Structure formats: structure tokens, C-alpha cells
CSV table of N, CA, C and O in Angstrom, one decimal:
chain,number,residue,atom,x,y,z
A,33,GLU,N,0.8,-1.3,0.2
A,33,GLU,CA,0.0,0.0,0.0
A,33,GLU,C,0.8,1.4,-0.1
A,33,GLU,O,1.9,1.1,0.7
A,34,ASP,N,0.2,2.4,-0.6
A,34,ASP,CA,1.0,3.6,-0.2
A,34,ASP,C,0.9,4.7,0.6
A,34,ASP,O,1.6,5.4,1.1
A,35,SER,N,-0.3,3.9,1.6
A,35,SER,CA,-0.3,4.4,2.8
A,35,SER,C,-1.2,4.1,4.0
A,35,SER,O,-1.9,3.1,3.5
A,36,TYR,N,-0.9,4.4,4.8
A,36,TYR,CA,-1.6,3.6,6.1
A,36,TYR,C,-2.2,4.5,7.2
A,36,TYR,O,-1.1,5.6,7.6
A,37,TYR,N,-3.2,4.5,8.0
A,37,TYR,CA,-3.8,5.4,9.0
A,37,TYR,C,-4.4,4.4,9.9
A,37,TYR,O,-5.1,3.7,9.7
A,38,VAL,N,-4.0,4.7,11.0
A,38,VAL,CA,-5.1,4.5,12.3
A,38,VAL,C,-5.2,5.7,13.3
A,38,VAL,O,-4.2,6.7,13.7
A,39,PRO,N,-6.4,5.9,13.9
A,39,PRO,CA,-7.0,7.2,14.5
A,39,PRO,C,-6.0,6.9,15.9
A,39,PRO,O,-5.5,7.8,16.4
A,40,ALA,N,-6.0,5.5,16.6
A,40,ALA,CA,-5.5,5.4,17.6
A,40,ALA,C,-4.9,3.9,17.9
A,40,ALA,O,-5.8,3.2,17.5
A,41,GLY,N,-3.8,3.6,18.0
A,41,GLY,CA,-3.2,2.2,17.9
A,41,GLY,C,-1.9,2.1,17.2
A,41,GLY,O,-0.9,3.0,17.5
A,42,GLN,N,-1.3,0.9,16.9
A,42,GLN,CA,-0.3,0.6,16.3
A,42,GLN,C,-0.4,0.1,14.5
A,42,GLN,O,-1.2,-0.5,14.6
A,43,ILE,N,0.4,0.6,14.0
A,43,ILE,CA,0.6,0.2,12.7
A,43,ILE,C,2.3,-0.1,12.6
A,43,ILE,O,3.2,0.2,12.8
A,44,VAL,N,2.3,-1.4,12.2
A,44,VAL,CA,3.6,-2.1,12.2
A,44,VAL,C,3.5,-2.8,10.7
A,44,VAL,O,3.0,-3.4,10.0
A,45,LEU,N,4.6,-2.0,9.7
A,45,LEU,CA,5.2,-2.5,8.5
A,45,LEU,C,6.4,-3.0,8.2
A,45,LEU,O,7.4,-2.6,8.6
A,46,ASP,N,6.6,-4.4,8.3
A,46,ASP,CA,7.5,-5.4,8.3
A,46,ASP,C,8.0,-5.7,6.8
A,46,ASP,O,7.0,-6.2,6.4
A,47,LEU,N,8.9,-5.1,6.4
A,47,LEU,CA,9.3,-5.1,4.9
A,47,LEU,C,10.4,-6.4,4.6
A,47,LEU,O,10.9,-6.3,3.5
A,48,ARG,N,10.5,-6.8,5.7
A,48,ARG,CA,11.7,-7.8,5.7
A,48,ARG,C,11.6,-9.1,4.8
A,48,ARG,O,12.7,-9.7,4.3
A,49,GLU,N,10.1,-9.6,4.6
A,49,GLU,CA,10.0,-11.2,4.0
A,49,GLU,C,9.9,-10.3,2.3
A,49,GLU,O,9.2,-11.2,1.7
A,50,LEU,N,9.7,-9.2,1.9
A,50,LEU,CA,9.5,-8.8,0.6
A,50,LEU,C,10.2,-10.0,-0.7
A,50,LEU,O,11.6,-9.9,0.0
A,51,SER,N,9.8,-10.4,-1.4
A,51,SER,CA,10.7,-11.4,-2.2
A,51,SER,C,11.6,-10.3,-3.5
A,51,SER,O,12.7,-10.9,-3.7
A,52,GLU,N,11.2,-9.1,-3.6
A,52,GLU,CA,11.6,-8.2,-4.5
A,52,GLU,C,11.7,-6.8,-3.9
A,52,GLU,O,10.7,-5.8,-4.3
A,53,PRO,N,12.4,-7.0,-3.0
A,53,PRO,CA,12.4,-5.2,-2.5
A,53,PRO,C,12.6,-4.1,-3.4
A,53,PRO,O,12.2,-2.9,-3.5
A,54,GLY,N,13.7,-4.5,-4.6
A,54,GLY,CA,13.9,-3.5,-5.4
A,54,GLY,C,12.6,-3.0,-6.3
A,54,GLY,O,12.9,-1.8,-6.6
A,55,GLN,N,11.4,-3.5,-6.1
A,55,GLN,CA,10.7,-2.9,-6.7
A,55,GLN,C,10.0,-1.7,-6.1
A,55,GLN,O,8.9,-1.4,-6.8
A,56,LEU,N,10.5,-1.6,-4.9
A,56,LEU,CA,9.9,-0.4,-4.0
A,56,LEU,C,10.7,0.7,-4.3
A,56,LEU,O,10.3,1.9,-3.8
A,57,ASP,N,11.7,0.7,-5.0
A,57,ASP,CA,12.8,1.8,-5.3
A,57,ASP,C,11.9,2.9,-6.0
A,57,ASP,O,11.2,3.0,-6.8
A,58,GLY,N,12.1,4.2,-5.3
A,58,GLY,CA,11.4,5.4,-5.5
A,58,GLY,C,10.3,5.7,-4.9
A,58,GLY,O,9.6,6.9,-5.0
A,59,ARG,N,9.3,4.7,-4.4
A,59,ARG,CA,8.3,4.8,-3.8
A,59,ARG,C,8.2,5.7,-2.7
A,59,ARG,O,8.9,5.7,-1.6
A,60,THR,N,7.0,6.5,-2.3
A,60,THR,CA,6.6,7.0,-0.9
A,60,THR,C,5.7,6.3,-0.5
A,60,THR,O,4.6,6.2,-0.8
A,61,ILE,N,6.0,6.2,0.6
A,61,ILE,CA,4.7,5.4,1.7
A,61,ILE,C,4.6,6.4,2.7
A,61,ILE,O,5.4,6.8,3.5
A,62,HIS,N,3.3,6.8,2.8
A,62,HIS,CA,2.9,7.8,4.1
A,62,HIS,C,2.0,6.7,5.1
A,62,HIS,O,1.2,5.9,5.2
A,63,LEU,N,2.7,7.2,6.3
A,63,LEU,CA,1.8,6.5,8.0
A,63,LEU,C,1.7,7.6,8.9
A,63,LEU,O,2.3,8.4,8.7
A,64,ASP,N,0.4,7.3,8.9
A,64,ASP,CA,-0.2,8.5,9.9
A,64,ASP,C,-1.0,7.7,11.1
A,64,ASP,O,-1.9,6.8,10.6
A,65,ALA,N,-1.0,8.6,12.4
A,65,ALA,CA,-1.5,8.1,13.5
A,65,ALA,C,-2.2,9.4,14.2
A,65,ALA,O,-1.1,10.2,14.2
A,66,ASN,N,-3.0,9.5,14.8
A,66,ASN,CA,-3.3,10.5,15.9
A,66,ASN,C,-2.9,10.3,17.0
A,66,ASN,O,-1.9,11.4,17.5
A,67,ALA,N,-2.6,9.2,17.7
A,67,ALA,CA,-2.3,8.7,18.9
A,67,ALA,C,-1.7,6.9,18.9
A,67,ALA,O,-2.6,6.5,18.3
A,68,GLY,N,-0.5,7.1,19.2
A,68,GLY,CA,0.1,5.6,19.0
A,68,GLY,C,1.5,5.4,18.5
A,68,GLY,O,2.2,6.4,18.6
A,69,GLU,N,1.8,4.2,17.9
A,69,GLU,CA,3.1,4.0,17.4
A,69,GLU,C,3.1,3.5,15.8
A,69,GLU,O,1.9,2.9,15.5
A,70,ILE,N,4.2,3.9,15.1
A,70,ILE,CA,4.1,3.6,14.2
A,70,ILE,C,5.8,2.9,13.9
A,70,ILE,O,6.8,3.2,14.2
A,71,LEU,N,5.7,1.7,13.6
A,71,LEU,CA,6.8,0.9,13.7
A,71,LEU,C,7.3,0.3,12.3
A,71,LEU,O,6.2,-0.4,11.6
A,72,VAL,N,8.4,0.7,11.2
A,72,VAL,CA,9.0,0.1,10.4
A,72,VAL,C,10.1,-0.4,10.2
A,72,VAL,O,10.9,0.1,10.7
A,73,ILE,N,10.0,-2.1,9.7
A,73,ILE,CA,11.4,-2.7,9.8
A,73,ILE,C,11.7,-3.1,8.4
A,73,ILE,O,11.0,-3.7,7.9
A,74,LEU,N,12.8,-2.5,8.2
A,74,LEU,CA,13.2,-2.8,6.9
A,74,LEU,C,14.6,-4.0,7.0
A,74,LEU,O,14.9,-4.2,8.4
A,75,PRO,N,14.7,-4.9,6.2
A,75,PRO,CA,15.7,-6.0,6.1
A,75,PRO,C,17.0,-5.3,6.0
A,75,PRO,O,17.5,-4.1,6.2
A,76,GLU,N,18.0,-5.9,6.5
A,76,GLU,CA,19.4,-5.3,7.0
A,76,GLU,C,20.2,-5.3,5.6
A,76,GLU,O,20.7,-4.5,5.4
A,77,ASP,N,19.9,-6.1,4.5
A,77,ASP,CA,20.3,-5.5,3.1
A,77,ASP,C,19.0,-5.6,2.2
A,77,ASP,O,18.2,-6.0,2.5
A,78,GLY,N,19.4,-4.6,1.2
A,78,GLY,CA,18.8,-4.8,0.0
A,78,GLY,C,17.5,-3.8,-0.1
A,78,GLY,O,16.8,-3.8,-1.0
A,79,LEU,N,17.5,-2.8,1.1
A,79,LEU,CA,16.3,-1.9,0.9
A,79,LEU,C,16.8,-0.9,2.1
A,79,LEU,O,17.0,-1.2,3.5
A,80,ALA,N,16.9,0.3,1.6
A,80,ALA,CA,16.7,1.5,2.4
A,80,ALA,C,15.8,2.4,2.7
A,80,ALA,O,15.0,2.2,1.9
A,81,ALA,N,15.9,3.6,3.0
A,81,ALA,CA,14.8,4.3,3.4
A,81,ALA,C,15.2,5.9,3.9
A,81,ALA,O,16.2,6.0,4.7
A,82,ASN,N,14.7,6.8,3.4
A,82,ASN,CA,14.7,8.2,3.4
A,82,ASN,C,13.5,8.2,4.5
A,82,ASN,O,12.3,8.2,4.1
A,83,LEU,N,13.7,8.9,5.8
A,83,LEU,CA,12.9,9.1,6.7
A,83,LEU,C,12.4,10.5,7.0
A,83,LEU,O,13.5,11.3,7.2
A,84,ASN,N,11.3,10.8,6.7
A,84,ASN,CA,10.8,12.4,7.3
A,84,ASN,C,9.7,12.0,8.3
A,84,ASN,O,8.5,11.4,8.0
A,85,GLY,N,10.2,12.0,9.5
A,85,GLY,CA,9.1,11.8,10.4
A,85,GLY,C,9.0,13.0,11.4
A,85,GLY,O,9.5,14.1,11.5
A,86,ASP,N,7.6,13.2,11.8
A,86,ASP,CA,7.1,14.4,12.4
A,86,ASP,C,6.0,14.0,13.4
A,86,ASP,O,5.4,13.3,13.2
A,87,ILE,N,6.5,14.5,14.8
A,87,ILE,CA,5.8,14.5,15.9
A,87,ILE,C,4.8,15.8,16.3
A,87,ILE,O,5.6,16.8,16.4
A,88,GLN,N,3.8,15.7,15.8
A,88,GLN,CA,3.1,17.2,16.0
A,88,GLN,C,2.8,17.7,17.3
A,88,GLN,O,3.3,19.0,17.3
A,89,PHE,N,2.3,16.8,18.4
A,89,PHE,CA,2.3,17.4,19.8
A,89,PHE,C,3.6,16.6,20.5
A,89,PHE,O,4.6,17.5,20.8
A,90,GLY,N,3.7,15.9,21.0
A,90,GLY,CA,4.4,15.0,22.0
A,90,GLY,C,5.0,13.5,21.6
A,90,GLY,O,3.9,12.8,21.0
A,91,GLY,N,6.2,13.2,21.9
A,91,GLY,CA,6.4,11.7,21.3
A,91,GLY,C,7.9,11.9,20.9
A,91,GLY,O,8.6,12.9,21.3
A,92,ALA,N,8.2,10.9,20.5
A,92,ALA,CA,9.6,10.3,20.0
A,92,ALA,C,9.9,9.7,18.8
A,92,ALA,O,8.8,9.1,18.1
A,93,ILE,N,11.0,9.8,17.9
A,93,ILE,CA,11.4,9.1,17.1
A,93,ILE,C,12.9,8.5,17.2
A,93,ILE,O,13.6,8.8,17.7
A,94,THR,N,12.4,7.0,16.7
A,94,THR,CA,13.9,6.1,16.9
A,94,THR,C,14.2,5.8,15.8
A,94,THR,O,13.4,5.2,14.9
A,95,VAL,N,15.3,5.7,15.4
A,95,VAL,CA,16.3,5.4,14.3
A,95,VAL,C,17.3,4.6,14.7
A,95,VAL,O,18.3,4.8,15.1
A,96,ASN,N,17.4,2.9,14.0
A,96,ASN,CA,18.3,2.4,14.7
A,96,ASN,C,18.7,2.2,16.0
A,96,ASN,O,19.8,2.4,16.4
A,97,HIS,N,17.7,2.2,16.9
A,97,HIS,CA,17.7,2.2,18.2
A,97,HIS,C,18.3,3.5,18.9
A,97,HIS,O,18.9,3.3,20.0
A,98,ASN,N,18.4,4.8,18.1
A,98,ASN,CA,18.6,6.1,18.7
A,98,ASN,C,17.6,6.8,18.7
A,98,ASN,O,17.2,7.4,17.5
A,99,GLU,N,17.4,7.1,20.0
A,99,GLU,CA,16.0,7.8,19.9
A,99,GLU,C,15.9,9.5,20.5
A,99,GLU,O,16.8,9.7,21.6
A,100,ASP,N,15.3,10.2,20.0
A,100,ASP,CA,15.2,11.5,20.4
A,100,ASP,C,13.6,12.1,20.2
A,100,ASP,O,12.9,11.3,19.5
A,101,GLY,N,13.2,13.2,20.9
A,101,GLY,CA,11.9,13.4,20.7
A,101,GLY,C,11.6,14.9,21.6
A,101,GLY,O,12.4,15.3,21.9
A,102,GLY,N,10.2,14.9,21.8
A,102,GLY,CA,9.8,16.2,22.6
A,102,GLY,C,8.7,16.8,21.9
A,102,GLY,O,7.7,15.9,21.0
A,103,TRP,N,8.2,17.8,22.0
A,103,TRP,CA,6.9,18.7,21.6
A,103,TRP,C,7.5,18.7,20.0
A,103,TRP,O,8.3,19.8,19.9
A,104,GLY,N,6.7,18.7,19.3
A,104,GLY,CA,6.6,19.3,17.8
A,104,GLY,C,7.8,19.0,17.5
A,104,GLY,O,8.6,19.8,16.7
A,105,TYR,N,8.5,17.5,17.7
A,105,TYR,CA,9.7,17.0,16.8
A,105,TYR,C,9.6,16.9,15.7
A,105,TYR,O,9.0,15.9,15.1
A,106,SER,N,10.6,17.1,14.9
A,106,SER,CA,10.8,16.2,13.4
A,106,SER,C,12.2,15.7,13.6
A,106,SER,O,13.1,16.3,13.9
A,107,ARG,N,12.5,14.7,12.3
A,107,ARG,CA,13.6,14.0,12.1
A,107,ARG,C,13.6,13.6,10.8
A,107,ARG,O,12.6,13.0,10.4
A,108,ASP,N,14.5,13.9,10.0
A,108,ASP,CA,14.9,13.4,8.8
A,108,ASP,C,16.5,12.4,9.0
A,108,ASP,O,17.4,13.0,9.6
A,109,ALA,N,16.0,11.5,8.4
A,109,ALA,CA,17.2,10.7,8.5
A,109,ALA,C,17.2,9.4,7.6
A,109,ALA,O,16.3,9.5,6.7
A,110,PHE,N,18.2,8.8,7.2
A,110,PHE,CA,18.7,7.9,6.0
A,110,PHE,C,18.9,6.5,6.9
A,110,PHE,O,20.0,6.6,7.8
A,111,VAL,N,18.4,5.5,6.5
A,111,VAL,CA,18.4,4.1,7.3
A,111,VAL,C,18.9,3.4,6.0
A,111,VAL,O,17.9,3.0,4.8
A,112,GLY,N,19.9,2.9,6.3
A,112,GLY,CA,20.4,1.6,5.2
A,112,GLY,C,21.8,1.6,4.6
A,112,GLY,O,22.5,2.5,4.9
A,113,ASP,N,22.0,1.1,3.3
A,113,ASP,CA,23.2,1.6,2.4
A,113,ASP,C,22.4,2.4,1.3
A,113,ASP,O,21.5,2.0,0.7
A,114,ARG,N,23.3,3.4,1.1
A,114,ARG,CA,22.8,4.1,-0.2
A,114,ARG,C,22.9,3.6,-1.8
A,114,ARG,O,22.4,3.9,-2.4
A,115,ALA,N,23.8,2.5,-1.4
A,115,ALA,CA,23.3,1.8,-2.9
A,115,ALA,C,22.6,0.8,-3.1
A,115,ALA,O,22.0,0.2,-4.1
A,116,ASP,N,21.7,0.7,-1.9
A,116,ASP,CA,20.1,-0.3,-2.2
A,116,ASP,C,19.3,0.6,-2.6
A,116,ASP,O,19.0,1.7,-2.5
A,117,PRO,N,18.4,0.0,-3.5
A,117,PRO,CA,17.1,0.7,-3.7
A,117,PRO,C,16.5,1.3,-2.2
A,117,PRO,O,16.5,0.9,-1.2
A,118,THR,N,15.9,2.5,-2.8
A,118,THR,CA,15.4,3.3,-1.2
A,118,THR,C,13.9,3.8,-1.6
A,118,THR,O,13.5,4.2,-2.4
A,119,ILE,N,13.3,3.5,-0.3
A,119,ILE,CA,12.1,4.0,-0.8
A,119,ILE,C,11.8,5.5,0.2
A,119,ILE,O,12.9,5.7,1.1
A,120,ASP,N,11.0,6.0,0.2
A,120,ASP,CA,10.6,7.2,1.0
A,120,ASP,C,9.4,7.1,2.0
A,120,ASP,O,8.4,6.5,1.6
A,121,LEU,N,9.6,7.2,3.3
A,121,LEU,CA,9.0,7.2,4.5
A,121,LEU,C,8.3,8.5,5.2
A,121,LEU,O,8.9,9.4,5.2
A,122,ASP,N,7.2,8.6,5.0
A,122,ASP,CA,6.9,10.3,5.3
A,122,ASP,C,5.7,9.7,6.3
A,122,ASP,O,4.5,9.0,6.2
A,123,ILE,N,6.0,9.8,7.6
A,123,ILE,CA,5.4,9.5,9.0
A,123,ILE,C,5.2,10.8,9.7
A,123,ILE,O,6.0,11.5,9.8
A,124,ASP,N,3.7,10.6,10.3
A,124,ASP,CA,3.2,11.7,10.8
A,124,ASP,C,2.8,11.0,12.2
A,124,ASP,O,1.8,10.5,11.7
A,125,VAL,N,2.6,11.4,13.2
A,125,VAL,CA,1.9,11.2,14.4
A,125,VAL,C,1.7,12.3,15.1
A,125,VAL,O,2.5,13.4,15.5
A,126,LYS,N,0.7,12.4,16.0
A,126,LYS,CA,0.1,13.5,17.0
A,126,LYS,C,0.6,13.3,18.0
A,126,LYS,O,1.4,14.4,18.5
A,127,PHE,N,0.2,12.2,18.5
A,127,PHE,CA,0.8,12.4,20.0
A,127,PHE,C,1.3,10.7,19.8
A,127,PHE,O,0.8,9.7,19.6
A,128,GLY,N,2.8,10.3,20.3
A,128,GLY,CA,3.2,8.9,20.2
A,128,GLY,C,4.8,8.7,19.7
A,128,GLY,O,5.9,9.4,20.2
A,129,HIS,N,4.7,7.7,19.3
A,129,HIS,CA,6.3,6.8,18.8
A,129,HIS,C,6.2,6.4,17.2
A,129,HIS,O,5.5,6.0,17.2
A,130,ILE,N,7.5,7.0,16.6
A,130,ILE,CA,7.8,6.4,15.6
A,130,ILE,C,9.2,5.5,15.6
A,130,ILE,O,9.9,6.2,16.2
A,131,GLU,N,9.1,4.4,15.0
A,131,GLU,CA,10.5,4.0,15.0
A,131,GLU,C,10.6,3.2,13.3
A,131,GLU,O,9.9,2.7,12.9
A,132,VAL,N,11.9,3.6,13.1
A,132,VAL,CA,12.4,2.6,12.1
A,132,VAL,C,13.8,2.1,12.2
A,132,VAL,O,14.6,2.8,13.1
A,133,ARG,N,13.8,0.5,11.9
A,133,ARG,CA,15.2,0.3,12.4
A,133,ARG,C,15.2,-1.0,11.3
A,133,ARG,O,14.2,-1.2,10.4
A,134,GLN,N,16.2,-1.6,11.0
A,134,GLN,CA,16.7,-2.5,10.4
A,134,GLN,C,17.0,-3.7,11.2
A,134,GLN,O,17.6,-3.6,12.1
A,135,GLU,N,16.6,-5.4,10.8
A,135,GLU,CA,16.8,-6.4,11.2
A,135,GLU,C,16.7,-7.3,10.5
A,135,GLU,O,16.3,-7.3,9.2
A,136,ALA,N,17.4,-8.7,10.6
A,136,ALA,CA,17.7,-9.7,9.9
A,136,ALA,C,16.1,-10.2,9.6
A,136,ALA,O,15.3,-10.5,10.7
A,137,ALA,N,15.8,-11.0,8.8
A,137,ALA,CA,14.4,-11.7,8.8
A,137,ALA,C,14.3,-13.0,9.7
A,137,ALA,O,15.4,-13.6,10.3
């Protein structure tokens, strides 16, 4: 999907089991929540991400286990190897937590 939304709760987008992650190269995925947590898990190899994360009110953003946050906090980060196919993650949460990390399948 190109977009995901939850008014309150959790979104987990696990991309580790994709058979051809290169097909996502250049795509933008929008993830939004009013309150809750959004977690994106990338494979350790084969797919990278440009993150544009915004916490409108209060919360934190964690990228590969490094967390920071506060009120009205934004963070742009690159996750992965720049030689890999890359997706753009546009993630917005009003109150809560955003996390993007790489893990083995």
C-alpha cells in the first residue's frame, strides 16, 4: 500500500519478507496516526529508506535504536546502505512514537 492510517493504536510495516524489495525503489509510503506507534522494519540488506518523521505534539522518533523527541519534534534520517534501492517514508504522528529500524529476517 502507499498509505496507512490508524486513529489510535499501532501500525507495524514489516518489509523484511519482500521477495523483490527493489520494486519499491523510489516509492513513497505515507503512515499516519493520531495517537500511538508506527514501526517500520527494513531488511538488513537490499532496501534503504529516507525518513521524514514528524511528531505534531508530543512523542519520540527512534532510528536504529537511537531515540530523540519532545514537543513538535521532526527528524529526517537515512536508514540503510545508499547503494540499495530506497523508499521514502513520510510518517506523521500527533502523540506517540515513530520507529524505523533494520533487522534480519
